[in-house]
Short mmCIF file of C-alpha atoms and ligand atoms in Angstrom, two decimals:
data_model
loop_
_atom_site.label_atom_id
_atom_site.label_comp_id
_atom_site.label_asym_id
_atom_site.label_seq_id
_atom_site.Cartn_x
_atom_site.Cartn_y
_atom_site.Cartn_z
CA MET A 229 40.86 -15.87 -4.82
CA THR A 230 43.56 -13.45 -2.15
CA ASN A 231 46.55 -11.45 -3.53
CA THR A 232 48.82 -14.18 -2.03
CA ARG A 233 46.43 -17.34 -4.01
CA TRP A 234 46.72 -16.11 -7.52
CA HIS A 235 50.87 -15.31 -6.65
CA ASP A 236 51.02 -19.05 -6.44
CA ARG A 237 48.24 -19.76 -8.59
CA ALA A 238 50.45 -17.90 -11.69
CA ALA A 239 53.81 -19.94 -9.62
CA GLU A 240 52.28 -23.46 -10.32
CA LEU A 241 51.47 -22.40 -13.82
CA LYS A 242 52.12 -25.28 -16.47
CA PHE A 243 51.99 -22.90 -19.64
CA ASP A 244 52.60 -24.89 -23.05
CA GLY A 245 54.05 -22.74 -25.98
CA ARG A 246 54.13 -25.21 -28.54
CA ALA A 247 51.31 -24.81 -32.03
CA PHE A 248 48.55 -26.63 -32.32
CA ILE A 249 47.46 -28.12 -35.72
CA ASN A 250 45.36 -31.41 -37.11
CA GLY A 251 44.36 -31.74 -33.38
CA GLN A 252 48.01 -31.78 -31.96
CA ARG A 253 50.22 -29.45 -30.41
CA VAL A 254 54.24 -29.55 -32.58
CA ALA A 255 56.98 -27.41 -31.94
CA ALA A 256 57.46 -25.17 -36.30
CA GLN A 257 59.15 -28.11 -38.17
CA SER A 258 62.31 -26.21 -37.58
CA GLY A 259 62.79 -26.09 -33.39
CA ALA A 260 62.85 -22.86 -33.54
CA THR A 261 61.01 -20.50 -30.35
CA PHE A 262 60.73 -17.03 -29.37
CA ASP A 263 61.04 -16.19 -25.47
CA CYS A 264 57.47 -15.10 -24.50
CA ILE A 265 58.03 -12.69 -21.50
CA SER A 266 55.19 -11.44 -18.67
CA PRO A 267 54.99 -7.35 -18.81
CA VAL A 268 53.86 -7.90 -15.36
CA ASP A 269 58.37 -9.14 -13.97
CA GLY A 270 59.29 -8.65 -16.92
CA ARG A 271 60.07 -12.86 -16.65
CA LYS A 272 60.07 -15.05 -19.25
CA LEU A 273 57.16 -17.66 -19.68
CA VAL A 274 57.34 -19.47 -22.04
CA ASP A 275 59.09 -20.93 -25.03
CA VAL A 276 56.92 -20.41 -27.56
CA ALA A 277 57.04 -22.93 -31.14
CA ARG A 278 58.29 -20.21 -34.09
CA CYS A 279 55.60 -21.62 -36.49
CA GLU A 280 57.88 -20.94 -40.54
CA ALA A 281 55.75 -21.42 -43.92
CA ILE A 282 55.93 -24.70 -43.17
CA ASP A 283 54.29 -24.74 -40.30
CA ILE A 284 51.70 -22.45 -42.10
CA ASP A 285 51.51 -24.74 -44.57
CA ALA A 286 50.58 -27.67 -42.52
CA ALA A 287 48.23 -25.63 -41.65
CA VAL A 288 46.35 -24.78 -44.24
CA THR A 289 46.72 -28.66 -45.24
CA ALA A 290 45.18 -29.93 -42.55
CA ALA A 291 42.08 -26.98 -42.18
CA ARG A 292 42.09 -27.62 -46.17
CA ALA A 293 41.45 -31.70 -46.06
CA ALA A 294 39.24 -30.92 -42.55
CA PHE A 295 36.79 -28.28 -44.79
CA GLU A 296 36.87 -31.17 -48.11
CA ASP A 297 35.76 -34.75 -46.20
CA ARG A 298 33.10 -32.19 -44.11
CA ARG A 299 34.14 -33.72 -40.69
CA TRP A 300 32.65 -30.57 -39.29
CA ALA A 301 30.86 -28.18 -42.44
CA GLY A 302 28.86 -31.62 -42.62
CA LEU A 303 27.49 -31.31 -39.02
CA ALA A 304 24.40 -29.79 -39.03
CA PRO A 305 23.42 -26.52 -37.52
CA ALA A 306 21.85 -27.88 -34.40
CA VAL A 307 25.26 -30.57 -33.89
CA ARG A 308 27.66 -27.37 -34.19
CA LYS A 309 25.92 -25.53 -32.10
CA ARG A 310 25.83 -27.89 -29.13
CA THR A 311 28.50 -28.33 -29.94
CA MET A 312 29.95 -24.54 -29.75
CA ILE A 313 27.78 -24.41 -26.35
CA LYS A 314 30.40 -26.89 -24.42
CA PHE A 315 33.31 -25.10 -25.96
CA ALA A 316 31.76 -21.80 -23.99
CA ASP A 317 30.49 -23.82 -21.03
CA LEU A 318 33.94 -24.98 -20.48
CA LEU A 319 35.94 -21.83 -21.34
CA LEU A 320 34.07 -20.83 -18.15
CA GLN A 321 35.35 -23.67 -16.39
CA HIS A 322 38.39 -23.22 -17.03
CA ARG A 323 37.80 -19.31 -16.06
CA ASP A 324 40.38 -19.17 -13.40
CA GLU A 325 43.57 -20.88 -15.51
CA LEU A 326 41.98 -18.82 -18.56
CA ALA A 327 42.21 -14.80 -17.13
CA LEU A 328 46.38 -15.50 -15.43
CA LEU A 329 46.85 -16.77 -18.52
CA GLU A 330 46.02 -14.04 -20.24
CA THR A 331 46.96 -11.62 -17.17
CA LEU A 332 50.49 -13.15 -16.79
CA ASP A 333 51.40 -13.00 -21.12
CA MET A 334 49.30 -9.51 -21.41
CA GLY A 335 49.59 -7.71 -17.85
CA LYS A 336 45.70 -6.36 -17.79
CA PRO A 337 44.33 -6.51 -14.55
CA ILE A 338 43.07 -10.25 -12.76
CA LYS A 339 40.34 -8.68 -12.17
CA TYR A 340 39.61 -7.75 -15.35
CA SER A 341 41.12 -11.38 -17.20
CA ARG A 342 38.42 -12.64 -14.81
CA SER A 343 35.34 -10.74 -15.96
CA VAL A 344 35.21 -9.37 -18.41
CA ASP A 345 37.89 -11.55 -21.21
CA VAL A 346 37.24 -14.97 -20.01
CA PRO A 347 33.05 -14.79 -20.16
CA GLY A 348 33.08 -11.89 -23.04
CA ALA A 349 35.21 -14.87 -25.38
CA ALA A 350 32.76 -17.57 -24.20
CA ASN A 351 29.76 -15.37 -25.29
CA CYS A 352 30.53 -14.35 -27.79
CA ILE A 353 30.84 -18.65 -28.72
CA ARG A 354 27.76 -19.60 -26.75
CA TRP A 355 26.01 -16.86 -28.67
CA TYR A 356 27.40 -18.03 -32.42
CA GLY A 357 26.60 -21.54 -31.76
CA GLU A 358 23.26 -20.24 -30.27
CA ALA A 359 22.41 -17.94 -33.83
CA VAL A 360 23.78 -20.86 -36.97
CA ASP A 361 20.30 -22.46 -36.51
CA LYS A 362 17.54 -19.96 -36.54
CA ILE A 363 19.25 -18.64 -39.48
CA TYR A 364 17.08 -19.65 -43.15
CA ASP A 365 17.99 -18.78 -46.30
CA GLU A 366 16.28 -16.64 -49.27
CA ILE A 367 13.82 -18.38 -52.22
CA ALA A 368 14.17 -16.02 -55.10
CA PRO A 369 10.24 -14.13 -56.35
CA THR A 370 10.67 -16.22 -59.64
CA PRO A 371 8.71 -16.62 -62.16
CA ASP A 372 6.10 -20.10 -61.95
CA THR A 373 8.50 -21.36 -64.25
CA ALA A 374 12.15 -21.84 -61.94
CA LEU A 375 13.13 -22.52 -58.07
CA ALA A 376 15.80 -20.05 -57.38
CA LEU A 377 17.64 -21.00 -54.40
CA ILE A 378 20.11 -17.53 -53.21
CA THR A 379 21.71 -19.91 -50.07
CA ARG A 380 25.25 -18.98 -47.65
CA GLU A 381 28.11 -21.59 -47.39
CA PRO A 382 31.02 -21.20 -45.84
CA VAL A 383 33.75 -20.47 -46.62
CA GLY A 384 36.33 -22.89 -45.94
CA VAL A 385 39.51 -21.99 -44.84
CA VAL A 386 39.82 -18.57 -42.75
CA ALA A 387 42.79 -17.04 -41.45
CA ALA A 388 42.52 -15.09 -38.20
CA VAL A 389 45.61 -12.68 -37.62
CA VAL A 390 44.64 -11.05 -33.56
CA PRO A 391 46.34 -8.37 -32.28
CA TRP A 392 47.20 -8.55 -28.17
CA ASN A 393 45.37 -6.16 -26.07
CA TYR A 394 41.98 -8.98 -25.64
CA PRO A 395 44.13 -12.30 -27.08
CA MET A 396 40.77 -14.00 -25.91
CA LEU A 397 38.17 -12.27 -26.87
CA MET A 398 39.38 -11.20 -30.70
CA ALA A 399 40.37 -14.32 -31.36
CA SER A 400 36.83 -15.14 -30.20
CA TRP A 401 35.52 -12.26 -32.24
CA LYS A 402 36.98 -14.15 -35.45
CA ILE A 403 36.61 -17.58 -34.61
CA ALA A 404 33.55 -18.32 -32.99
CA PRO A 405 31.04 -16.83 -35.83
CA ALA A 406 33.93 -18.13 -38.59
CA LEU A 407 33.63 -21.80 -36.48
CA ALA A 408 29.38 -21.49 -36.01
CA VAL A 409 29.18 -22.19 -40.13
CA GLY A 410 31.28 -24.88 -40.61
CA ASN A 411 34.43 -22.99 -41.58
CA SER A 412 37.73 -24.80 -40.55
CA VAL A 413 39.57 -22.05 -39.40
CA VAL A 414 43.50 -21.32 -38.47
CA LEU A 415 44.53 -18.74 -36.13
CA LYS A 416 47.67 -17.40 -35.55
CA PRO A 417 47.61 -14.66 -32.16
CA SER A 418 50.29 -12.24 -31.52
CA GLU A 419 53.86 -12.70 -31.15
CA LYS A 420 53.50 -11.42 -27.80
CA SER A 421 49.71 -12.92 -26.18
CA PRO A 422 49.57 -16.59 -27.67
CA LEU A 423 48.67 -18.58 -24.64
CA SER A 424 45.11 -18.32 -24.29
CA ALA A 425 44.67 -18.93 -28.31
CA LEU A 426 46.42 -22.11 -28.00
CA ARG A 427 44.35 -23.07 -25.39
CA LEU A 428 41.04 -22.17 -27.03
CA ALA A 429 42.44 -24.27 -29.61
CA GLU A 430 42.56 -27.97 -27.26
CA ILE A 431 39.46 -27.08 -24.97
CA ALA A 432 37.07 -26.45 -28.70
CA LEU A 433 38.84 -29.75 -29.55
CA GLU A 434 37.94 -31.18 -26.06
CA ALA A 435 34.24 -29.37 -26.47
CA GLY A 436 34.14 -31.99 -29.78
CA ILE A 437 35.01 -29.53 -32.55
CA PRO A 438 37.46 -33.08 -35.29
CA PRO A 439 40.83 -32.07 -35.05
CA GLY A 440 41.63 -29.43 -38.34
CA VAL A 441 38.74 -27.66 -37.75
CA PHE A 442 40.96 -25.09 -35.82
CA ASN A 443 44.70 -24.55 -35.27
CA VAL A 444 46.57 -21.69 -33.84
CA VAL A 445 50.78 -21.29 -34.89
CA PRO A 446 51.93 -18.36 -32.98
CA GLY A 447 55.34 -16.93 -34.10
CA TYR A 448 55.96 -12.89 -35.80
CA GLY A 449 53.78 -11.08 -37.48
CA ASN A 450 56.57 -10.61 -40.79
CA GLU A 451 57.04 -14.69 -40.42
CA ALA A 452 54.03 -16.73 -39.38
CA GLY A 453 51.13 -13.81 -40.96
CA SER A 454 52.61 -13.07 -43.93
CA ALA A 455 53.02 -16.31 -44.74
CA LEU A 456 49.25 -16.97 -43.98
CA ALA A 457 47.88 -13.65 -45.56
CA LEU A 458 49.92 -14.68 -48.98
CA HIS A 459 49.16 -18.89 -48.96
CA MET A 460 47.03 -19.79 -52.00
CA ASP A 461 44.98 -22.25 -50.35
CA VAL A 462 42.92 -19.97 -47.76
CA ASP A 463 39.51 -18.61 -48.60
CA CYS A 464 39.52 -15.97 -45.98
CA ILE A 465 41.46 -13.79 -44.29
CA GLY A 466 39.92 -11.42 -40.72
CA PHE A 467 42.77 -9.53 -39.45
CA THR A 468 41.84 -7.81 -36.42
CA GLY A 469 44.97 -5.45 -36.46
CA SER A 470 46.72 -1.82 -36.55
CA THR A 471 45.81 -0.05 -40.31
CA ARG A 472 49.71 -0.36 -41.32
CA VAL A 473 49.27 -3.41 -41.25
CA GLY A 474 45.97 -4.31 -42.31
CA LYS A 475 47.27 -2.90 -45.69
CA GLN A 476 49.64 -4.79 -46.42
CA ILE A 477 46.88 -7.65 -45.81
CA MET A 478 45.43 -6.57 -48.34
CA GLN A 479 48.60 -6.51 -49.77
CA TYR A 480 49.00 -9.87 -49.62
CA ALA A 481 45.48 -10.51 -50.60
CA GLY A 482 46.42 -8.75 -54.27
CA GLN A 483 49.68 -10.65 -54.82
CA SER A 484 48.36 -14.17 -53.75
CA ASN A 485 45.28 -15.68 -54.81
CA LEU A 486 42.40 -12.67 -53.60
CA LYS A 487 41.22 -14.17 -50.11
CA ARG A 488 38.08 -12.74 -48.92
CA VAL A 489 39.97 -9.57 -46.57
CA TRP A 490 38.07 -8.16 -43.25
CA THR A 491 40.01 -5.49 -41.34
CA GLU A 492 39.34 -4.47 -38.15
CA LEU A 493 41.67 -2.19 -37.77
CA GLY A 494 42.88 1.30 -34.85
CA GLY A 495 40.95 4.34 -33.53
CA LYS A 496 41.20 7.63 -32.63
CA SER A 497 37.91 8.08 -30.65
CA PRO A 498 36.29 11.54 -30.50
CA ASN A 499 34.29 11.59 -27.30
CA ILE A 500 32.32 14.75 -27.31
CA VAL A 501 30.77 15.98 -24.45
CA CYS A 502 28.03 19.67 -24.61
CA ALA A 503 27.34 21.10 -21.90
CA ASP A 504 24.26 21.05 -22.01
CA CYS A 505 25.01 16.42 -21.15
CA PRO A 506 22.45 15.21 -18.85
CA ASP A 507 24.80 14.31 -16.02
CA LEU A 508 28.14 15.58 -15.90
CA ASP A 509 29.51 12.88 -13.02
CA ALA A 510 28.38 10.02 -15.70
CA ALA A 511 30.78 11.34 -18.68
CA VAL A 512 33.05 11.97 -15.83
CA ARG A 513 32.91 8.56 -15.01
CA ALA A 514 32.84 7.47 -18.53
CA ALA A 515 35.47 9.88 -20.32
CA VAL A 516 38.21 8.37 -17.57
CA GLY A 517 37.44 5.16 -17.46
CA SER A 518 37.20 3.84 -21.13
CA ILE A 519 40.15 5.81 -21.65
CA TYR A 520 42.97 4.10 -19.16
CA PHE A 521 41.16 0.62 -19.19
CA ASN A 522 42.88 -1.77 -20.44
CA GLN A 523 45.85 0.81 -19.95
CA GLY A 524 44.19 2.51 -22.59
CA GLU A 525 44.70 -0.34 -24.82
CA SER A 526 41.68 -0.36 -26.48
CA CYS A 527 41.06 -0.09 -30.46
CA ASN A 528 38.27 1.80 -29.37
CA ALA A 529 39.38 4.31 -26.30
CA PRO A 530 38.14 7.59 -26.74
CA SER A 531 41.69 9.43 -26.53
CA ARG A 532 40.06 12.62 -27.87
CA LEU A 533 38.19 14.40 -25.42
CA PHE A 534 36.24 17.34 -26.90
CA VAL A 535 34.23 19.67 -24.28
CA GLU A 536 33.02 22.54 -24.90
CA LYS A 537 34.07 25.81 -22.88
CA SER A 538 32.10 26.78 -20.57
CA ILE A 539 31.98 23.29 -19.15
CA LYS A 540 35.50 21.94 -19.82
CA GLU A 541 37.09 24.05 -15.85
CA GLN A 542 34.54 21.54 -13.93
CA PHE A 543 35.05 18.56 -16.19
CA ILE A 544 38.77 18.14 -15.86
CA ALA A 545 39.11 19.44 -12.41
CA LYS A 546 36.37 15.96 -12.46
CA ALA A 547 38.79 13.72 -14.29
CA LEU A 548 41.96 15.34 -12.32
CA ALA A 549 40.04 13.74 -9.13
CA LEU A 550 39.79 10.29 -10.51
CA VAL A 551 42.89 10.24 -12.37
CA PRO A 552 44.73 8.62 -9.16
CA ASN A 553 41.75 5.89 -8.94
CA PHE A 554 43.85 4.76 -11.76
CA LYS A 555 47.46 3.60 -10.89
CA PRO A 556 49.42 0.97 -12.25
CA GLY A 557 49.18 -1.72 -9.71
CA ASP A 558 50.26 -5.83 -9.39
CA PRO A 559 47.87 -7.21 -12.37
CA LEU A 560 47.72 -10.23 -10.21
CA ASP A 561 46.19 -8.03 -7.26
CA GLU A 562 42.33 -7.81 -7.41
CA THR A 563 41.88 -4.06 -6.04
CA THR A 564 44.07 -3.45 -9.19
CA VAL A 565 42.13 -1.82 -11.95
CA MET A 566 45.61 -0.58 -14.35
CA GLY A 567 48.22 -2.95 -15.19
CA ALA A 568 51.10 -3.03 -17.27
CA ILE A 569 51.55 -2.07 -20.28
CA VAL A 570 52.39 -4.95 -23.40
CA ASP A 571 55.79 -5.16 -23.63
CA ASP A 572 59.52 -2.63 -23.22
CA ILE A 573 58.33 -1.99 -27.39
CA GLN A 574 54.74 -0.68 -26.26
CA MET A 575 55.92 1.37 -22.86
CA ASN A 576 58.29 3.05 -24.88
CA SER A 577 56.29 4.17 -27.64
CA VAL A 578 53.91 5.12 -25.15
CA LEU A 579 56.06 7.70 -23.52
CA GLY A 580 57.40 9.07 -27.24
CA PHE A 581 54.18 10.49 -27.36
CA ILE A 582 54.17 11.66 -24.07
CA ALA A 583 57.63 13.34 -25.08
CA SER A 584 56.41 14.43 -28.08
CA GLY A 585 53.04 16.26 -26.72
CA LYS A 586 55.67 17.74 -23.85
CA ALA A 587 57.14 18.96 -27.26
CA GLU A 588 54.85 20.28 -29.21
CA GLY A 589 52.86 22.02 -25.66
CA ALA A 590 50.00 20.12 -24.59
CA GLN A 591 49.54 21.24 -21.34
CA LEU A 592 50.20 17.81 -18.92
CA LEU A 593 48.09 17.37 -16.13
CA ALA A 594 47.78 14.15 -15.08
CA GLY A 595 50.99 11.73 -14.70
CA GLY A 596 53.06 11.10 -18.27
CA GLN A 597 56.34 8.96 -16.30
CA GLN A 598 56.59 5.63 -16.62
CA VAL A 599 55.98 3.85 -12.79
CA ARG A 600 56.95 1.12 -10.70
CA SER A 601 59.96 0.20 -12.53
CA GLU A 602 61.14 -1.67 -9.63
CA SER A 603 58.80 -4.69 -10.17
CA GLY A 604 61.04 -5.47 -13.46
CA GLY A 605 57.75 -5.50 -15.77
CA TYR A 606 55.54 -2.04 -18.10
CA TYR A 607 54.09 0.04 -15.82
CA ILE A 608 52.82 4.23 -17.13
CA GLU A 609 50.67 6.42 -15.35
CA PRO A 610 47.40 7.49 -16.20
CA THR A 611 48.42 10.58 -18.14
CA LEU A 612 46.01 13.74 -18.61
CA PHE A 613 46.71 16.43 -21.77
CA ASP A 614 45.59 19.68 -22.01
CA ASN A 615 45.03 22.36 -24.57
CA VAL A 616 45.85 20.29 -27.14
CA ASP A 617 46.07 21.10 -31.05
CA SER A 618 45.00 19.63 -33.33
CA THR A 619 47.88 19.16 -35.53
CA MET A 620 49.85 17.92 -33.29
CA LYS A 621 50.92 13.87 -32.96
CA ILE A 622 49.21 12.85 -29.88
CA ALA A 623 45.99 14.52 -31.60
CA ARG A 624 46.77 12.61 -35.38
CA GLU A 625 47.84 9.46 -33.86
CA GLU A 626 47.30 6.14 -32.44
CA ILE A 627 48.62 5.71 -29.24
CA PHE A 628 47.46 3.24 -28.12
CA GLY A 629 48.39 4.03 -24.29
CA PRO A 630 46.56 5.31 -21.25
CA VAL A 631 47.08 9.03 -22.98
CA LEU A 632 43.72 11.37 -23.14
CA SER A 633 43.64 14.39 -24.73
CA VAL A 634 41.10 17.22 -24.03
CA PHE A 635 39.92 20.03 -26.86
CA GLY A 636 37.89 22.82 -25.81
CA PHE A 637 35.22 24.47 -28.74
CA THR A 638 32.25 26.25 -28.22
CA ASP A 639 30.30 25.17 -31.10
CA LEU A 640 29.31 21.32 -31.78
CA ASN A 641 29.52 21.74 -35.70
CA GLU A 642 33.14 22.73 -35.57
CA ALA A 643 33.83 19.76 -32.37
CA ILE A 644 31.68 17.01 -35.07
CA ARG A 645 34.94 18.62 -37.84
CA ALA A 646 37.76 17.90 -36.09
CA ALA A 647 35.76 14.58 -34.51
CA ASN A 648 36.07 14.10 -38.85
CA ALA A 649 39.12 15.20 -39.92
CA THR A 650 41.32 11.46 -38.55
CA ALA A 651 42.48 8.28 -41.59
CA PHE A 652 40.08 6.95 -38.54
CA GLY A 653 36.48 5.97 -38.35
CA LEU A 654 35.97 3.50 -35.84
CA GLN A 655 33.68 4.27 -32.64
CA ALA A 656 32.79 8.35 -31.31
CA ALA A 657 30.05 10.20 -28.73
CA VAL A 658 28.43 12.53 -27.70
CA TRP A 659 26.64 13.42 -24.36
CA THR A 660 23.17 16.42 -24.47
CA SER A 661 19.98 16.39 -23.57
CA ASP A 662 18.98 17.02 -26.77
CA ILE A 663 17.86 14.24 -28.95
CA ARG A 664 17.54 15.95 -31.96
CA LYS A 665 21.30 17.75 -31.09
CA ALA A 666 22.43 13.58 -30.17
CA HIS A 667 20.98 12.44 -33.86
CA GLN A 668 22.45 15.13 -35.74
CA THR A 669 25.70 14.86 -34.42
CA ALA A 670 25.85 10.99 -34.75
CA ARG A 671 24.91 11.43 -38.26
CA ALA A 672 27.53 13.54 -39.55
CA LEU A 673 30.69 10.85 -37.38
CA ARG A 674 32.01 8.77 -39.95
CA VAL A 675 32.58 6.01 -37.71
CA GLY A 676 31.08 2.88 -37.17
CA THR A 677 29.37 3.26 -34.25
CA VAL A 678 28.05 6.44 -31.52
CA HIS A 679 27.84 6.06 -28.14
CA VAL A 680 24.99 8.33 -27.28
CA ASN A 681 25.97 9.36 -23.24
CA GLN A 682 27.26 6.14 -22.65
CA TYR A 683 30.45 4.72 -23.80
CA ASP A 684 31.33 2.00 -24.71
CA ASP A 685 28.07 0.04 -23.08
CA ASP A 686 26.78 -2.08 -26.54
CA ASP A 687 26.67 -6.41 -26.58
CA ILE A 688 27.16 -9.17 -29.10
CA THR A 689 24.77 -7.62 -30.47
CA VAL A 690 25.75 -5.42 -32.72
CA PRO A 691 28.21 -4.87 -34.90
CA PHE A 692 31.45 -3.64 -33.69
CA GLY A 693 34.41 -2.04 -36.35
CA GLY A 694 34.72 0.96 -38.32
CA TYR A 695 34.70 3.82 -41.27
CA LYS A 696 37.51 4.96 -43.64
CA GLN A 697 41.45 3.58 -42.30
CA SER A 698 39.74 1.74 -38.89
CA GLY A 699 39.43 -1.21 -42.20
CA ASN A 700 36.17 -2.13 -43.10
CA GLY A 701 35.00 -5.61 -41.61
CA ARG A 702 32.51 -6.04 -39.07
CA ASP A 703 33.07 -8.15 -35.84
CA LYS A 704 30.10 -9.35 -33.94
CA SER A 705 25.97 -10.20 -34.11
CA LEU A 706 24.70 -11.46 -36.84
CA HIS A 707 26.92 -8.98 -39.73
CA ALA A 708 29.85 -11.11 -39.08
CA PHE A 709 28.64 -14.63 -40.87
CA ASP A 710 28.60 -12.12 -43.91
CA LYS A 711 33.09 -12.04 -43.51
CA TYR A 712 32.97 -16.50 -43.51
CA THR A 713 30.28 -17.70 -46.35
CA GLU A 714 29.76 -17.14 -49.58
CA LEU A 715 27.24 -16.81 -52.07
CA LYS A 716 25.17 -18.70 -53.45
CA THR A 717 22.76 -18.59 -56.47
CA THR A 718 20.91 -22.52 -57.67
CA TRP A 719 18.63 -21.77 -60.13
CA ILE A 720 16.16 -24.36 -60.80
CA ASN A 721 14.65 -24.81 -64.08
CA ILE A 722 10.70 -26.47 -63.40
CA ARG A 723 9.37 -25.99 -66.82
P1 NDP B 832 49.85 -5.27 -35.36
O1 NDP B 832 48.96 -4.54 -36.93
O2 NDP B 832 51.36 -4.48 -35.40
O3 NDP B 832 49.19 -7.44 -35.25
C1 NDP B 832 47.95 -6.96 -35.40
C2 NDP B 832 48.77 -9.06 -35.75
O4 NDP B 832 48.50 -8.81 -37.21
C3 NDP B 832 49.11 -9.08 -34.88
O5 NDP B 832 48.72 -10.72 -34.75
C4 NDP B 832 51.09 -9.53 -35.78
O6 NDP B 832 51.49 -10.00 -35.52
C5 NDP B 832 49.99 -9.70 -36.82
N1 NDP B 832 50.84 -9.10 -37.42
C6 NDP B 832 51.94 -8.54 -37.91
N2 NDP B 832 52.25 -7.82 -38.81
C7 NDP B 832 52.23 -8.51 -40.06
C8 NDP B 832 52.27 -9.05 -41.21
N3 NDP B 832 53.26 -8.45 -41.69
N4 NDP B 832 51.80 -9.86 -41.68
C9 NDP B 832 50.93 -10.81 -40.78
N5 NDP B 832 50.89 -10.59 -39.81
C10 NDP B 832 50.50 -9.69 -39.95
O7 NDP B 832 48.89 -4.58 -34.30
P2 NDP B 832 48.77 -4.77 -33.31
O8 NDP B 832 49.03 -6.05 -32.90
O9 NDP B 832 49.79 -4.08 -32.10
O10 NDP B 832 47.59 -4.33 -32.33
C11 NDP B 832 47.08 -3.25 -31.67
C12 NDP B 832 46.82 -2.99 -33.05
O11 NDP B 832 44.78 -3.39 -33.29
C13 NDP B 832 46.14 -1.16 -32.38
O12 NDP B 832 45.85 -0.65 -34.47
C14 NDP B 832 44.71 -1.14 -32.83
O13 NDP B 832 43.78 -0.29 -32.62
C15 NDP B 832 43.85 -2.72 -33.80
N6 NDP B 832 42.52 -3.68 -33.34
C16 NDP B 832 41.88 -2.87 -33.18
C17 NDP B 832 40.51 -3.22 -32.75
C18 NDP B 832 39.61 -3.03 -34.29
O14 NDP B 832 38.11 -3.68 -34.04
N7 NDP B 832 39.47 -1.97 -35.24
C19 NDP B 832 40.34 -4.17 -31.31
C20 NDP B 832 41.41 -4.20 -31.46
C21 NDP B 832 43.06 -4.10 -31.22
P3 NDP B 832 53.09 -10.48 -34.19
O15 NDP B 832 52.37 -8.95 -33.01
O16 NDP B 832 53.00 -11.55 -33.79
O17 NDP B 832 53.60 -10.10 -35.57
#
């Protein structure tokens, strides 16, 4: 499709911002809405239902009724599998429409919403569907006088609260394992990017997931999100977002019904490049490509780059040669690789971090400016700071924007200590030709995922989540089923 065609399609696209409860599109009961603004050009796309406690209650009631009458949980796993696979197939059939919604709503390039977000979400839904009829429960090693079953059962009503950076993908990472094992779900998308989640629910219904099983309630975090996290009839909450709100979610669970809480939170991931790196050009491409991908709005973005001093100058020269390739462009142009920042608030937050880096003495080698303001949208140049000190704000806090901070090191142990010296522990990377060094470094890094001689080459088969204040939950892989199931023992006396 040409770029003009994407603009034409965007102009024709019909948006529906109403909530999706019990299989139907509904307005918020108060009638309240909020504006859904596109970061691409600042235009209003649609009014979105501003759900509050009363709407959350309606969604949870619908989800509970669906769970209790077993219209979904009671189906054979093989039947749920077929429905999930159909759901995935339908997503791919709606690929262009969903990609366009994602791009218009949160600003990422159409190139990636079409090649990463939609297929990634479909693959996730298909994978959990396919997995669910291949999992066996256990029988305990009891004496002859007993038979003890250890089974996993769906936890019940699952709330999913997700961020705006990969709206459809983050939603899929939660809803796919939760639905596959038979739960009912109430999903709250971010107020900044609710549109694709609402379409997901319609497509799920079309695939055969019964009404009430999958509900979507758009709204503000401190209204809809908190009402969900405080609800007495939600059994479990899967949360992805900032560490600050993750802490609040845990408190809400403690204040209400001790619902199970799984958090996948922020990051400040270190990327350590040793002088014996096997392929320096690949390391440079990964360091630059992964921090600027998705405008730097990735929880696992390698925002702290540690380079051994003997190769640092060469590394930075190569990196600076690549930076112009990431010049922000029109997200609806198929050649654009860096799009818009999600909204003006986030853009100003990132610009604030850049200003603080300069003020604290880091050396700005590239970018640092807002650009394309004539478009009406929110764009920031790919930015690179050298000579960053671990005490600086840009070294400590998650920026969630296209800003790379470079540090030098001479001793690998010193780099590992600095890498671990944050509150976060999501991901890290090490580049070296020495397998012993790679393995020892991977062991020493207190993070959920360590990449060796690559960054971001993983897939749905492996867990994704953090240590420390990056949260306690794991999305992806079969381990995600643990979050959305309860473990039951049934001890049968057979004497
Ligand atoms: P936020 O924590 O601000 O928001 C996340 C979600 O929580 C949104 O739906 C938000 O709603 C909602 N929310 C906000 N306040 C409350 C509240 N008081 N009670 C209940 N829900 C609330 O994060 P962002 O959306 O800004 O996302 C960026 C963050 O997500 C980054 O820290 C990033 O690292 C992290 N992230 C982590 C991932 C991981 O797997 N570890 C993956 C992707 C992102 P609303 O937006 O409507 O206010």
